[in-house]
C-alpha positions as semicolon CSV with decimal commas, in nm:
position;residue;x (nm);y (nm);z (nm)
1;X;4,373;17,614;9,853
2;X;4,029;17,533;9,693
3;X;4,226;17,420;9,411
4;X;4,434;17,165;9,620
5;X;4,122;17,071;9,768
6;X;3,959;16,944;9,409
7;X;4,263;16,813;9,266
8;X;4,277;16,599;9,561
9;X;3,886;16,484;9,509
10;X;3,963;16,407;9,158
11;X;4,315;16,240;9,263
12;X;4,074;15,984;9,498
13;X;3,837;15,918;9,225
14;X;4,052;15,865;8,952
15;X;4,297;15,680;9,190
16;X;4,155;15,608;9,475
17;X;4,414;15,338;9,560
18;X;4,824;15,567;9,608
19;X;4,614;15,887;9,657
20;X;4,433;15,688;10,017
21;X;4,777;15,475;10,046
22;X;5,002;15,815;10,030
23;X;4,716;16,012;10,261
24;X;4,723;15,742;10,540
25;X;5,106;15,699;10,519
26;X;5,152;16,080;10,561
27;X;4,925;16,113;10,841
28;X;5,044;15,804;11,031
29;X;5,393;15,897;11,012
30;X;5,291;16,282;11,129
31;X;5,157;16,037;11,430
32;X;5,503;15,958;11,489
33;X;5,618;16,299;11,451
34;X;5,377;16,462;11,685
35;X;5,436;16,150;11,973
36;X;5,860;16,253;11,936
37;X;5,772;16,606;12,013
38;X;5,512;16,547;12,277
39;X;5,824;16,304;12,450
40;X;6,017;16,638;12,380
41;X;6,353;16,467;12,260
42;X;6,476;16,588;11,942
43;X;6,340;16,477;11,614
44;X;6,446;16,116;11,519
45;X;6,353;16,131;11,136
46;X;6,487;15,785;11,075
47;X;6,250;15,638;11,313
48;X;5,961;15,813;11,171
49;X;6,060;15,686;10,842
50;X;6,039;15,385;10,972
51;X;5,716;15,438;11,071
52;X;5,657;15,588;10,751
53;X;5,791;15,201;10,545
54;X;5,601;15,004;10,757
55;X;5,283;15,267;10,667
56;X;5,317;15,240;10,292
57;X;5,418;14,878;10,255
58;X;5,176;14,736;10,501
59;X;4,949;14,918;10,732
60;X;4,791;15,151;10,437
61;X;4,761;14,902;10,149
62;X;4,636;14,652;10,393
63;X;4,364;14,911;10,488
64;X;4,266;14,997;10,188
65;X;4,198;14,629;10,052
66;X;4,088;14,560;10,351
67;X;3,798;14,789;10,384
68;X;3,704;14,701;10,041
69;X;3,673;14,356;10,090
70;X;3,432;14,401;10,425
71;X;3,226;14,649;10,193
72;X;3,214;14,381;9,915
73;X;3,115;14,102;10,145
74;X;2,890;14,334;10,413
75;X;2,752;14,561;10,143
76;X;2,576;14,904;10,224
77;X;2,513;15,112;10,550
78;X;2,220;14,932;10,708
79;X;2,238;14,920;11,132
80;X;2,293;14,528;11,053
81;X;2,578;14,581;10,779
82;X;2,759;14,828;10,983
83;X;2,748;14,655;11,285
84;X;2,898;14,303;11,130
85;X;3,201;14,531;10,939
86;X;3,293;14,713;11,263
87;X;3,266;14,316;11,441
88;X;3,484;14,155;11,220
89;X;3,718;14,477;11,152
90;X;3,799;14,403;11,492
91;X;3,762;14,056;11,520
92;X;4,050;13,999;11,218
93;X;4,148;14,375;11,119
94;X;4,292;14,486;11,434
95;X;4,507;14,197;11,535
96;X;4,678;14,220;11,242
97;X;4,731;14,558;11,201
98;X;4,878;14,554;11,546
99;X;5,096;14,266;11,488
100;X;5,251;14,365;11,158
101;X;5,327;14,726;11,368
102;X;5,471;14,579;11,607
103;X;5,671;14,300;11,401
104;X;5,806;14,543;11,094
105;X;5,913;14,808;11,324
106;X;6,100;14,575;11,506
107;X;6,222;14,418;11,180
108;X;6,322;14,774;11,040
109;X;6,514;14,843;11,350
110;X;6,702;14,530;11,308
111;X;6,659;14,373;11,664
112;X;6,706;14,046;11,775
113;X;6,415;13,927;11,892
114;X;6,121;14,086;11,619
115;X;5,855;13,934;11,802
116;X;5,952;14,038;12,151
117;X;5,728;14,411;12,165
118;X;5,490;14,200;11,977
119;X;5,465;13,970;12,280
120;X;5,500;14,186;12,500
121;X;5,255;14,462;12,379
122;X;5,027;14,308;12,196
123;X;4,706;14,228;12,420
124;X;4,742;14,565;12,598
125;X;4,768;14,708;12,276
126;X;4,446;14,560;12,083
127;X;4,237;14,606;12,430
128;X;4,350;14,994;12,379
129;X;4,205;14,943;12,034
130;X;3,885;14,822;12,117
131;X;3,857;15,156;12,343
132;X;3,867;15,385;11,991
133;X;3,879;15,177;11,666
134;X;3,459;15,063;11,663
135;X;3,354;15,445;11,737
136;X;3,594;15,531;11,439
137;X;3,519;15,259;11,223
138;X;3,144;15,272;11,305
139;X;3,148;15,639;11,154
140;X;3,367;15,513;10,897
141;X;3,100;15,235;10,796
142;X;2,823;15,442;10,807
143;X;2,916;15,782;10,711
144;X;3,228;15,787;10,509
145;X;3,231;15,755;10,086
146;X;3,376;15,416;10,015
147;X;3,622;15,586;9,820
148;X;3,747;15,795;10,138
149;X;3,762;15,485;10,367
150;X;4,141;15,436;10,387
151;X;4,201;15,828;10,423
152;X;3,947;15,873;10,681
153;X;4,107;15,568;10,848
154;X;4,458;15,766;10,866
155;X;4,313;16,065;10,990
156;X;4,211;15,879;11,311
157;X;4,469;15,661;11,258
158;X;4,659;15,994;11,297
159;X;4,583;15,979;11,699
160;X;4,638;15,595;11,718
161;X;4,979;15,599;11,525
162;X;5,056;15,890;11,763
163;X;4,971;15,607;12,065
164;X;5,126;15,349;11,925
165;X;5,447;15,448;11,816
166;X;5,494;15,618;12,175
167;X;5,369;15,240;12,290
168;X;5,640;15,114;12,084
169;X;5,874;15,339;12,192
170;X;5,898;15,354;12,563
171;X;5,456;15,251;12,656
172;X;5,323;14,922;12,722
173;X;5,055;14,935;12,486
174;X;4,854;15,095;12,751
175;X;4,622;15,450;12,720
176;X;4,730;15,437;13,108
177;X;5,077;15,462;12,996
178;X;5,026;15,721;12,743
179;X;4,786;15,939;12,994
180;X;5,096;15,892;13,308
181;X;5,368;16,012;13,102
182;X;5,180;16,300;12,913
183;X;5,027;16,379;13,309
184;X;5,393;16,367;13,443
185;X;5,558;16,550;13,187
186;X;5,290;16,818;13,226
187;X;5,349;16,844;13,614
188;X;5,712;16,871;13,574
189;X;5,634;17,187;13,333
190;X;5,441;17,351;13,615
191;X;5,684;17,245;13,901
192;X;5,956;17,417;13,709
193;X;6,111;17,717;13,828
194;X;6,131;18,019;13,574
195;X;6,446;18,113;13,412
196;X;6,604;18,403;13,477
């Protein structure tokens, strides 16, 4: 194990770009994973590799440029610095993070309409965002090796992706929504009888 652990450390260094792009992708689509199981439906591996596409091709290369360019232009970890990355991460990173969710899993699941959940979801979505992505990003800004930015990103992204592709699924882009059907399905397991 201590093995994996280094070759991954000198993976990031040496190639810091697939090793955070293939660490956020597997950890967002384990997101999706852990939101079908928590729903308690059987496993729908085509939508989590859909999950998974839109994850490589977008969410995690756009992340990883992304928080290179706010480093580049808001250098270091000064109160001042951190503060203005985590403002405009949210100001410009999050709407379009949410928006190209929203619009390639709707393109990847060939409906009609690709902007309809996109529409419909967005603002309830990004307000959702606001309630967890500056704590995470304000660790991330201040704490986090530049080099582990994307990576740390789909670790909490982990939770989020778990969120949003429930959101997606059957939510509204709502924590409300989330919290009602994870509180429901949890007093329908106590209200059950036991088999016998």
């Amino acid at each position: 194990m201590a093995g994996g652990w280094r070759a991954l450390l000198r993976a990031a260094r040496r190639y810091p770009w697939p090793t955070n792009v293939l660490l956020y992708a597997a950890l967002f689509s384990a997101g999706d994973a852990l939101q079908q199981r928590l729903r308690g439906g059987p496993a729908d591996w085509q939508q989590t590799r859909r999950v998974a596409t839109v994850a490589v091709t977008f969410h995690a290369n756009f992340n990883y440029v992304w928080l290179r360019v706010l480093e580049r232009a808001l250098p270091g970890r000064a109160p001042r610095a951190v503060l203005a990355k985590v403002l405009c991460d949210q100001a410009i990173g999050g709407p379009v993070a949410v928006s190209a969710f929203y619009a390639g899993m709707s393109i990847l699941q060939e409906k009609d309409d690709i902007f309809l959940d996109l529409k419909q979801k967005f603002w309830d979505t990004y307000k959702s965002g606001l309630m967890y992505w500056p704590f995470v990003q304000l660790t991330n800004f201040s704490l986090v090796p530049t080099h582990w930015r994307t990576a740390y990103t789909g670790l909490c992204g982990f939770l989020w992706a778990t969120f949003l592709c429930f959101s997606q699924q059957s939510g509204d882009g709502t924590f409300k929504s989330a919290f009602t059907f994870l509180h429901v399905k949890e007093a329908g397991a106590v209200e059950r009888p036991p088999e016998k």
